[in-house]
Coordinates of C-alpha atoms in Angstrom, one line a residue:
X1 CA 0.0 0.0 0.0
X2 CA 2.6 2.5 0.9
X3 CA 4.7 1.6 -2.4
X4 CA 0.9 2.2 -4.3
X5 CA 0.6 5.8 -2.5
X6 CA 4.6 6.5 -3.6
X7 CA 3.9 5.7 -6.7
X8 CA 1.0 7.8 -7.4
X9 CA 2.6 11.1 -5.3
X10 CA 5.7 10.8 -7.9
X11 CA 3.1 10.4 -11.1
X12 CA 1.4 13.7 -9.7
X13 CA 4.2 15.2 -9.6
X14 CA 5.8 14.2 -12.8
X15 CA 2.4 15.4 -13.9
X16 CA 2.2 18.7 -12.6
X17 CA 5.8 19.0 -13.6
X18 CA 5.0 18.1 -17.5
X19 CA 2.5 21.0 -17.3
X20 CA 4.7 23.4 -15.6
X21 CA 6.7 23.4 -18.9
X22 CA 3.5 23.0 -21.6
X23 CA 2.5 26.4 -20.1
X24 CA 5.9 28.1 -19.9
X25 CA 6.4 27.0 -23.3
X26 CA 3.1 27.9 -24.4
X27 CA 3.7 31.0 -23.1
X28 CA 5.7 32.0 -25.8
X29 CA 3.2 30.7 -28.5
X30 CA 0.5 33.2 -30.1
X31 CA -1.6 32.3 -33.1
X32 CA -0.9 34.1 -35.9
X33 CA -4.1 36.7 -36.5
X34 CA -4.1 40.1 -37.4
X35 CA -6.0 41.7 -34.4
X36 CA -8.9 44.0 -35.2
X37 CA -7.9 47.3 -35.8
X38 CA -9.0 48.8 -32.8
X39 CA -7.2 46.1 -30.9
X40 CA -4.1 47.0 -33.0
X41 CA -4.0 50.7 -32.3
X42 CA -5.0 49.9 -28.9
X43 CA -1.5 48.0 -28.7
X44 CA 0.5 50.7 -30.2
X45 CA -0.6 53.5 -28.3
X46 CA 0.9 50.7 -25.1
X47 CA 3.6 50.2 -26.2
X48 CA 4.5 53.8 -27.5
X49 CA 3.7 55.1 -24.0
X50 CA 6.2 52.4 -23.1
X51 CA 9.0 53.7 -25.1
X52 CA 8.7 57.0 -23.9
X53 CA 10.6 57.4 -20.6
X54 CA 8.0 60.6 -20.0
X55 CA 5.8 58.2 -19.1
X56 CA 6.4 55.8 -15.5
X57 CA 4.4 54.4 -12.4
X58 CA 2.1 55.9 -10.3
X59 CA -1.2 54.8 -8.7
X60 CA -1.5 58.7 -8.1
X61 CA -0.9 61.2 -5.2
X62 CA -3.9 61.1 -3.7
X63 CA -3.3 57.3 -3.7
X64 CA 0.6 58.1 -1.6
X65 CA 1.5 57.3 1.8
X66 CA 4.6 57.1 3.1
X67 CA 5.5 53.1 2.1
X68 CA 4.3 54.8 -1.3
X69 CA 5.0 58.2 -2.0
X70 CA 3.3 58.6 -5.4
X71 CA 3.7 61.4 -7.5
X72 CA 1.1 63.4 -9.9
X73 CA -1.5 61.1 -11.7
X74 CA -2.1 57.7 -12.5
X75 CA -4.5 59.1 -15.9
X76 CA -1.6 60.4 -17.3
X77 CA 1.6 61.0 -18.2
X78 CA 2.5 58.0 -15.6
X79 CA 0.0 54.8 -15.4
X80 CA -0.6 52.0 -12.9
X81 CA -1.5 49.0 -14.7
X82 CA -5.3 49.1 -15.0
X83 CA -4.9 52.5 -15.9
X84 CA -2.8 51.8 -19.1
X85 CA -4.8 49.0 -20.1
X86 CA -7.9 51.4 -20.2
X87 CA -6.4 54.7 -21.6
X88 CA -4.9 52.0 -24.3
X89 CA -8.4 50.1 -25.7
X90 CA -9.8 54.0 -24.9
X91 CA -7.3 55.2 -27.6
X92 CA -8.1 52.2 -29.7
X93 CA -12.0 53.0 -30.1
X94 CA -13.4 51.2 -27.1
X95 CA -15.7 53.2 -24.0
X96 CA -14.2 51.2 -21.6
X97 CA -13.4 53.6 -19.5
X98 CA -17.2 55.6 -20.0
X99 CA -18.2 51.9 -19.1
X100 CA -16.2 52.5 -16.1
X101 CA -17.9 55.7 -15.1
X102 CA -21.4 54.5 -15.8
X103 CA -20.8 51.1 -13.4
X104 CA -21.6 50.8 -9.5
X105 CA -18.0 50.6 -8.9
X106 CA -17.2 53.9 -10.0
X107 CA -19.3 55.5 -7.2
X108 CA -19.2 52.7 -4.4
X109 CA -15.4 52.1 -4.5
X110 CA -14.1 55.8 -5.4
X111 CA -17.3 58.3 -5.1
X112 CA -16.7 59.3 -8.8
X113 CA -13.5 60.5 -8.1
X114 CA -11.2 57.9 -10.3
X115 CA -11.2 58.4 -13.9
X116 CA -10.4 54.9 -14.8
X117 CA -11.1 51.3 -13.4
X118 CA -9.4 48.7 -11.7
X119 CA -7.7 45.3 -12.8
X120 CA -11.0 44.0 -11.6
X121 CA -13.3 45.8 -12.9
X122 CA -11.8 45.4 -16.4
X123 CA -14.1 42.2 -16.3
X124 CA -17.0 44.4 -16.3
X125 CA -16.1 47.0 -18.5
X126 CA -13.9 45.7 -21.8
X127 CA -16.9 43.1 -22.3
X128 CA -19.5 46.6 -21.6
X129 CA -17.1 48.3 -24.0
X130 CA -17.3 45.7 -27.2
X131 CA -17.5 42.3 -27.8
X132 CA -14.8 40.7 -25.2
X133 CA -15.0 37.1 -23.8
X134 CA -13.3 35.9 -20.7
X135 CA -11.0 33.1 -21.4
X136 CA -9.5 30.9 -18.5
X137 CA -5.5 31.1 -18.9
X138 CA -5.4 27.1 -18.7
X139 CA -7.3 27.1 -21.8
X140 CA -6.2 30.1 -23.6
X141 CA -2.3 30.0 -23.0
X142 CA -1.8 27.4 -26.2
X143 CA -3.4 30.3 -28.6
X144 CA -2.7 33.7 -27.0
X145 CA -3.3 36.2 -29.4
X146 CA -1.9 40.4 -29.9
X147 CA -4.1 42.3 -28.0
X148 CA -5.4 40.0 -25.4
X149 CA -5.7 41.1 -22.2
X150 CA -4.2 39.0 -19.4
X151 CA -5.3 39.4 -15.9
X152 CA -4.1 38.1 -12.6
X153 CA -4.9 38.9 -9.2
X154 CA -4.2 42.6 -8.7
X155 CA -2.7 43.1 -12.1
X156 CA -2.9 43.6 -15.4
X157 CA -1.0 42.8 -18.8
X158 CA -1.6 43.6 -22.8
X159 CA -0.4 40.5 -24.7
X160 CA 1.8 41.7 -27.7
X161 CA 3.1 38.2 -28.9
X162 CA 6.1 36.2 -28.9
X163 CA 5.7 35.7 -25.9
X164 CA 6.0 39.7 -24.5
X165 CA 3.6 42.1 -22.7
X166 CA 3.4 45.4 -22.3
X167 CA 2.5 46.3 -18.9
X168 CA 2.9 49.0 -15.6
X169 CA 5.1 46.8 -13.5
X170 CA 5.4 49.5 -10.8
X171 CA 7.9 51.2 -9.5
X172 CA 9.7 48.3 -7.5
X173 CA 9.8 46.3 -10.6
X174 CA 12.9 43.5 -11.6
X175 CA 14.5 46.5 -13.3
X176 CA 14.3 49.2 -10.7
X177 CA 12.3 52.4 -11.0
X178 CA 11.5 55.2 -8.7
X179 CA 8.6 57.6 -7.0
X180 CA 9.1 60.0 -8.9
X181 CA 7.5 61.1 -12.8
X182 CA 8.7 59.6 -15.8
X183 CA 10.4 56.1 -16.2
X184 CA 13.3 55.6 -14.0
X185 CA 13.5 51.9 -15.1
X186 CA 11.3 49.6 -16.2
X187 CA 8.1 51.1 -14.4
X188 CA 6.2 50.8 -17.8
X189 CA 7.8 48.5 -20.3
X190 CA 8.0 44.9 -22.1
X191 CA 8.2 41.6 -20.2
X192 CA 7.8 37.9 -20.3
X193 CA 4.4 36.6 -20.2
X194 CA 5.4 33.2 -19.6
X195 CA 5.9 32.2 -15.7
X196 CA 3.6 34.7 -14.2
X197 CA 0.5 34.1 -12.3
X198 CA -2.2 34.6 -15.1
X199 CA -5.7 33.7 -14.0
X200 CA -8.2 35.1 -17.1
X201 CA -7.5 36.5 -20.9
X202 CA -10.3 39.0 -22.4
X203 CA -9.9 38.6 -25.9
X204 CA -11.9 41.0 -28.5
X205 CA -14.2 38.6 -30.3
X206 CA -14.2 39.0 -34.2

């Protein structure tokens, strides 16, 4: 009996090992489709804002304390990562972020007083904003596509293929950064997608 149980705790783990590396190598797969063209500019507005060291973290002063002293606004010129994601399918043709403003969360959780949404509430509003589905990563991470959106807890990503994101890592990032305005290293940039936490993809739906 106790050989039996060995046996099967090393097949689970062989198992859960195997998948391990089908997703990290999945990862790095995307299925070849030119994304809608309001996905696509929404992309390229990303990942210009990205390449622009003007542009860096901040969830906004009025967000600072003094574990985080944020600077100016998270709406623009710097981003957190919901706040990219929005300002990004915004510029691409979508009202996510009037969706934003006409949900229950935008009174309950800020009394009006955020201009854009949440990694959450992107749930609500990209499928409010145009015809988005909610994919489970498990099942999406074989054929990720430019433009999807990928969501884990707390955080947000744009999927740009070969396996890269653009994303607002935040200021205490792998690359460094800083409180202060503008991009002091790698506070909005391109990353791996494979490896990471990723619970949900919102894919535009042609």
């Amino acid at each position: 009996m106790a050989a039996l149980k060995k046996r099967d705790f090393c097949m689970r783990q062989i198992l859960a090992f195997l998948f391990a590396i089908t997703v990290a190598f999945c990862s790095a797969c995307h299925v070849n489709v030119a994304p809608d063209p309001r996905v696509e500019k929404a992309v390229l507005w990303a990942q210009s804002i990205a390449k622009d060291a003007s542009h860096g973290y901040s969830q906004g002063a009025e967000n600072a304390s003094a574990k985080h002293p944020y600077t100016g606004s998270r709406e623009g010129p710097d981003y957190d990562c919901s706040s990219l994601v929005y300002h990004a399918f915004t510029a691409g043709g979508f009202p996510v972020i009037d969706a934003w403003q006409k949900s229950e969360a935008f009174m309950k959780r800020y009394a009006g007083q955020q201009y854009s949404g949440d990694s959450d509430t992107l749930r609500d509003d990209l499928p409010a904003s145009g015809p988005f589905e909610i994919i489970p990563y498990k099942e999406g991470v074989m054929k990720l596509q430019r433009g999807d959106v990928l969501y884990a807890k707390g955080h947000v990503a744009i999927y740009i293929g070969d396996g890269k994101t653009v994303e607002a890592r935040g200021v205490q990032n792998p690359r460094g950064g800083d409180w202060v305005t503008g991009d002091q290293g790698g506070e909005i940039d391109f990353y791996e997608a494979a490896g990471r936490p990723w619970l949900e993809i919102y894919r535009f739906k042609r």
